[in-house]
XYZ file of C-alpha atoms in Angstrom:
373
model
C 0.212 -0.086 -0.096
C 2.805 2.505 1.130
C 4.849 1.473 -2.300
C 1.663 2.862 -4.239
C 1.041 5.850 -2.271
C 4.700 7.105 -2.861
C 4.505 7.024 -6.584
C 1.363 8.706 -6.534
C 2.491 11.560 -4.040
C 5.773 12.322 -6.352
C 3.057 12.435 -9.214
C 1.220 15.047 -7.944
C 4.052 17.170 -6.773
C 5.232 16.998 -10.468
C 1.748 17.925 -11.619
C 1.575 21.152 -9.054
C 5.033 22.309 -9.771
C 4.085 21.947 -13.469
C 0.839 24.066 -13.084
C 2.647 26.834 -10.887
C 5.400 27.251 -13.465
C 3.011 27.693 -16.286
C 0.868 29.901 -14.154
C 3.453 32.010 -12.900
C 5.559 32.134 -16.432
C 2.854 31.662 -19.282
C 4.225 30.632 -22.466
C 2.022 32.690 -24.848
C 2.334 31.713 -28.505
C 4.134 34.982 -29.275
C 7.222 33.853 -27.389
C 7.934 32.084 -30.449
C 7.110 34.396 -32.925
C 10.071 36.195 -34.700
C 7.895 39.322 -35.036
C 4.502 40.310 -33.597
C 3.080 40.585 -37.174
C 2.671 42.525 -40.470
C 0.803 45.481 -41.580
C 0.561 44.963 -45.547
C -0.229 47.948 -48.270
C -0.127 47.661 -51.895
C -2.157 46.081 -54.780
C -3.937 42.717 -55.840
C -0.538 40.999 -55.514
C -0.787 41.229 -51.482
C -4.966 41.648 -51.156
C -6.410 39.074 -49.212
C -10.263 40.322 -49.806
C -10.559 44.122 -49.168
C -12.150 44.555 -52.257
C -14.883 42.131 -51.322
C -16.232 44.759 -49.387
C -16.160 47.353 -51.652
C -19.764 48.125 -53.414
C -18.482 49.132 -57.210
C -15.239 47.346 -57.623
C -14.963 44.995 -60.366
C -11.517 43.681 -59.008
C -12.965 40.955 -57.138
C -11.539 37.583 -56.726
C -14.282 35.932 -53.879
C -15.559 33.386 -56.575
C -14.598 29.919 -57.953
C -11.704 29.152 -59.588
C -10.100 31.585 -57.212
C -9.176 29.777 -53.714
C -9.451 26.209 -55.354
C -5.846 25.301 -53.200
C -6.838 27.508 -50.275
C -7.945 26.100 -47.042
C -10.756 28.935 -46.988
C -11.872 28.904 -50.471
C -12.428 31.766 -52.726
C -11.296 34.564 -50.098
C -10.322 37.545 -52.251
C -7.031 36.350 -52.921
C -6.213 36.523 -56.652
C -4.770 33.040 -56.703
C -5.517 29.616 -57.005
C -4.166 29.282 -53.248
C -1.799 31.553 -50.877
C -0.462 34.932 -51.862
C 3.262 35.672 -50.939
C 2.140 37.730 -47.396
C 0.263 34.332 -46.499
C 3.531 32.005 -47.016
C 5.785 35.030 -45.713
C 3.358 34.863 -42.429
C 3.930 30.947 -42.204
C 7.764 31.437 -42.044
C 7.521 33.986 -39.763
C 5.503 31.948 -37.568
C 2.367 34.184 -37.060
C -0.265 31.990 -35.651
C -2.885 33.030 -38.224
C -3.690 34.760 -41.683
C -3.548 38.482 -41.479
C -6.948 39.520 -41.609
C -8.298 42.215 -44.264
C -8.984 45.659 -43.038
C -12.387 45.775 -44.720
C -13.808 42.764 -42.831
C -16.121 44.032 -40.124
C -14.735 41.199 -37.801
C -11.074 42.651 -38.014
C -11.054 44.554 -34.488
C -10.106 43.709 -30.990
C -7.274 41.366 -30.470
C -7.491 40.013 -34.015
C -5.601 43.129 -35.057
C -3.007 42.276 -32.598
C -0.671 40.216 -35.302
C -1.267 43.148 -37.942
C -3.929 43.875 -40.801
C -3.949 43.809 -44.467
C -5.015 47.106 -45.957
C -3.995 46.302 -49.867
C -6.855 46.512 -52.461
C -6.428 45.071 -55.935
C -6.533 47.704 -58.704
C -5.014 50.354 -56.566
C -1.672 52.029 -57.098
C 0.734 54.775 -55.597
C -1.372 57.452 -57.049
C -4.940 58.152 -56.165
C -6.543 58.255 -59.669
C -4.841 54.840 -60.584
C -7.449 51.855 -60.856
C -10.364 53.946 -61.527
C -10.944 52.066 -64.773
C -11.989 48.908 -62.419
C -14.403 50.739 -60.595
C -14.126 51.365 -56.733
C -10.462 50.859 -54.950
C -8.609 51.916 -51.668
C -5.557 54.034 -52.969
C -2.386 53.769 -51.090
C -2.923 57.146 -49.305
C -6.400 55.975 -48.393
C -4.925 52.477 -47.269
C -2.170 54.902 -44.858
C -4.992 56.603 -43.404
C -7.070 53.575 -42.545
C -3.874 52.508 -40.664
C -3.756 55.839 -39.024
C -7.345 56.639 -38.065
C -8.831 53.219 -37.467
C -6.211 50.277 -36.844
C -3.425 52.671 -35.239
C -6.268 54.082 -32.868
C -7.727 50.597 -31.754
C -3.935 49.536 -31.166
C -3.505 52.520 -28.868
C -6.229 51.012 -26.490
C -5.040 47.504 -26.692
C -1.238 48.171 -26.217
C -0.899 51.364 -24.529
C 1.284 52.833 -27.371
C 1.673 56.048 -25.610
C 3.527 54.249 -23.094
C 5.255 51.792 -25.619
C 6.369 54.242 -28.307
C 8.406 51.841 -29.916
C 5.907 48.826 -30.259
C 5.284 49.173 -33.751
C 9.348 48.649 -34.432
C 8.282 44.613 -33.251
C 6.110 44.821 -36.923
C 6.954 44.368 -40.269
C 5.145 47.078 -42.729
C 5.168 45.058 -46.242
C 4.506 47.351 -49.239
C 3.874 45.907 -52.626
C 2.505 48.671 -55.043
C 3.477 50.602 -58.305
C 2.433 48.169 -60.992
C -0.929 49.205 -61.762
C 0.294 52.887 -61.894
C 1.551 51.683 -65.098
C -0.546 48.923 -66.073
C -3.901 50.653 -65.428
C -2.806 54.254 -65.483
C 0.253 55.186 -67.702
C -0.104 52.395 -70.633
C -3.699 52.744 -70.603
C -3.766 56.707 -71.294
C -4.908 57.344 -74.685
C -2.796 60.933 -74.583
C 0.283 61.009 -72.800
C 1.128 64.000 -70.770
C 4.561 63.057 -69.280
C 7.378 60.893 -70.221
C 7.925 57.441 -68.644
C 10.907 58.791 -66.727
C 9.115 61.785 -65.401
C 6.148 59.522 -64.267
C 8.667 56.988 -62.634
C 9.865 60.171 -60.588
C 6.533 61.177 -59.567
C 5.818 57.752 -58.426
C 8.802 57.206 -56.373
C 8.714 61.056 -55.075
C 4.894 59.768 -53.753
C 5.812 56.757 -52.622
C 8.878 58.094 -50.513
C 6.590 60.590 -48.843
C 4.013 57.493 -48.508
C 6.749 55.527 -46.512
C 7.660 58.485 -44.798
C 4.168 59.086 -43.239
C 4.377 55.515 -42.256
C 7.536 55.909 -40.537
C 6.164 59.117 -38.713
C 3.606 56.883 -37.343
C 5.665 54.320 -36.050
C 6.906 52.079 -38.657
C 10.539 51.115 -38.443
C 10.895 47.708 -40.551
C 9.962 47.988 -44.137
C 9.894 45.109 -46.904
C 9.439 46.827 -50.082
C 8.451 44.331 -53.100
C 9.396 45.414 -56.617
C 6.932 45.332 -59.318
C 6.831 42.041 -61.748
C 7.518 41.844 -65.510
C 4.603 43.296 -66.550
C 5.179 42.578 -69.929
C 5.282 38.809 -69.890
C 1.926 38.259 -67.767
C -0.691 36.421 -69.986
C -3.046 39.399 -70.195
C -0.437 41.514 -72.269
C 0.867 38.617 -74.313
C -2.486 37.513 -75.280
C -3.098 41.060 -76.515
C -2.500 41.022 -80.105
C -2.490 44.967 -80.456
C 0.664 45.090 -78.041
C 2.088 41.541 -78.345
C 4.017 40.004 -81.573
C 3.250 36.129 -81.809
C 2.556 36.093 -77.872
C 5.953 37.354 -76.952
C 6.898 39.418 -73.873
C 6.124 43.261 -74.389
C 9.753 44.810 -73.743
C 8.508 48.362 -73.159
C 6.551 47.605 -70.309
C 9.326 45.328 -68.657
C 11.619 48.577 -69.303
C 9.422 50.474 -67.474
C 8.985 47.789 -64.698
C 13.093 47.703 -64.445
C 13.351 51.598 -64.102
C 10.854 51.698 -61.403
C 12.393 48.667 -59.680
C 15.733 50.457 -59.606
C 14.484 53.503 -58.298
C 12.651 51.560 -55.707
C 15.650 49.761 -54.697
C 17.680 52.686 -54.386
C 14.961 54.031 -51.831
C 16.248 51.404 -49.097
C 19.627 52.969 -48.621
C 18.531 56.342 -49.316
C 15.420 56.983 -47.135
C 17.033 55.673 -43.787
C 20.016 57.685 -44.521
C 18.144 60.750 -44.721
C 14.551 61.479 -43.876
C 13.917 58.223 -42.215
C 16.848 57.275 -39.253
C 16.548 54.429 -37.358
C 14.323 52.907 -39.819
C 15.404 49.640 -41.930
C 14.613 48.559 -45.221
C 14.834 45.814 -47.581
C 14.075 45.493 -51.346
C 12.456 41.986 -52.604
C 12.951 41.492 -56.461
C 9.809 39.628 -57.302
C 10.522 40.938 -60.978
C 14.171 38.707 -60.909
C 12.664 35.868 -59.029
C 9.206 35.320 -61.715
C 11.512 36.063 -64.501
C 14.042 33.584 -63.665
C 11.367 30.725 -63.823
C 10.096 32.184 -67.142
C 13.363 32.008 -68.386
C 14.235 28.509 -67.191
C 11.062 27.059 -66.352
C 12.173 23.438 -66.109
C 15.369 24.245 -64.169
C 12.458 25.600 -61.365
C 9.971 23.208 -61.533
C 7.458 24.749 -64.025
C 6.307 23.986 -67.507
C 3.612 26.847 -68.695
C 4.915 30.261 -68.325
C 2.770 32.256 -70.631
C -0.795 31.003 -70.449
C -3.172 31.570 -67.244
C -4.086 28.517 -65.422
C -8.033 29.665 -65.443
C -10.292 30.404 -68.378
C -10.155 34.242 -68.962
C -12.765 36.064 -70.947
C -11.633 37.593 -74.039
C -8.761 39.966 -73.355
C -9.596 39.527 -69.695
C -7.413 39.534 -66.831
C -9.576 38.157 -64.245
C -10.508 34.270 -64.320
C -14.423 34.048 -65.677
C -16.438 33.532 -62.923
C -17.431 29.819 -62.273
C -14.593 28.845 -64.698
C -12.457 25.839 -64.923
C -8.855 25.914 -64.045
C -5.893 23.897 -64.927
C -5.186 20.619 -63.028
C -1.439 20.939 -62.723
C -1.533 24.374 -60.923
C 2.022 23.874 -59.717
C 3.614 23.969 -62.866
C 1.861 27.118 -64.178
C 3.372 30.646 -63.786
C 0.120 32.394 -63.753
C -3.041 31.793 -62.418
C -4.993 34.308 -64.498
C -4.016 37.011 -66.627
C -1.977 38.797 -64.244
C -1.316 36.746 -60.761
C 1.141 34.253 -60.067
C -0.119 30.832 -58.900
C 0.686 29.725 -55.231
C 3.851 27.707 -56.334
C 5.251 31.082 -57.555
C 4.054 32.904 -54.375
C 5.466 30.414 -52.215
C 8.617 30.911 -54.166
C 8.555 34.845 -53.954
C 8.092 34.430 -50.199
C 10.731 31.820 -49.644
C 13.272 34.206 -51.525
C 12.150 37.288 -49.495
C 12.767 35.186 -46.140
C 15.930 33.392 -46.890
C 17.647 34.358 -49.993
C 21.374 35.554 -49.290
C 21.539 36.724 -53.066
C 21.693 40.490 -53.021
C 20.032 40.545 -56.446
C 16.913 38.979 -54.755
C 17.039 40.330 -51.435
C 18.516 43.813 -50.742
C 20.698 44.327 -48.794
C 19.176 41.589 -47.008
C 16.441 38.976 -46.346
C 13.373 39.461 -44.092
C 15.053 36.735 -41.582
C 18.041 38.947 -41.222
C 15.695 41.979 -41.077
C 13.864 40.423 -38.060
C 16.668 39.336 -36.277
C 18.451 43.000 -36.417
C 15.540 44.307 -34.291
C 15.511 41.090 -32.088
C 19.172 41.434 -31.021
C 18.852 44.891 -30.365
């Protein structure tokens, strides 16, 4: 009898010790996180459903076949599965997907790991995307962050006492492509040169980044724009593409913008944004490498959309079919990459040691710069 009591007694002591330890020293889910979360700004390449809540927007992806490989189905993400932000969140060990700002449920502690403000069709300039109907411009996205989300976070985390709290978050910006694709190149009468237009974009974006900095942002991840001249919607347009080839004039515009964007990650922290850290992710190169050498990277189809497109369309036909081997396609619709490509972009952003892909460093190192301070 005594022999049975002693082990039972020791077992109870161990249980009490464990309960005491976890009560006094709780291991929250945040303890394992590299960062607290992400705030996301930009266009459809990073939008995760905000346009679902815009009444007059034609730039939506909340229907089949979008989301065919996404656990939540058609959510507003412009892909068959995840976008780069979703994958990056997984790599950063965030506990859930970043919620879209426009979702009425995005409030309270649901915003504690960040909010996505991106809007499909939007651009750096306020007028960009108007041909698609209602969009949320970059300036309005920043106002939404300031007036709504930041105000609510102030109550949740007492930001007045924790003035550096936002330095624990990544601020992701992926915008600029629509300013060319849905603005400059669609304008019948050009009132400025490509170089001057690009300078306007970069100057405007610099002010927008400075505004985020003034609101407390310190860690920035800037995504380049992709090779616009090689997307299916352009290559299938016989008025601009010859025999389905890439349109180099549009690619040259993307390269021009990306070169200026890359320069900002060094220029701004050394001038108007001291103590800020910025990195540039070269999505253009990452996707273009696949297009140039598809077999080497495990892909087959580089020029056609995976889903059915309407005539001269960009988005998938509502209720239309999608290809079976989606992992072998670069593009899901006329513009947006597949889950497989988005995963590659996010992996490269997170861990690539090539400065031609992540400059001057990658997301993993950017995060650890903060953690080591």
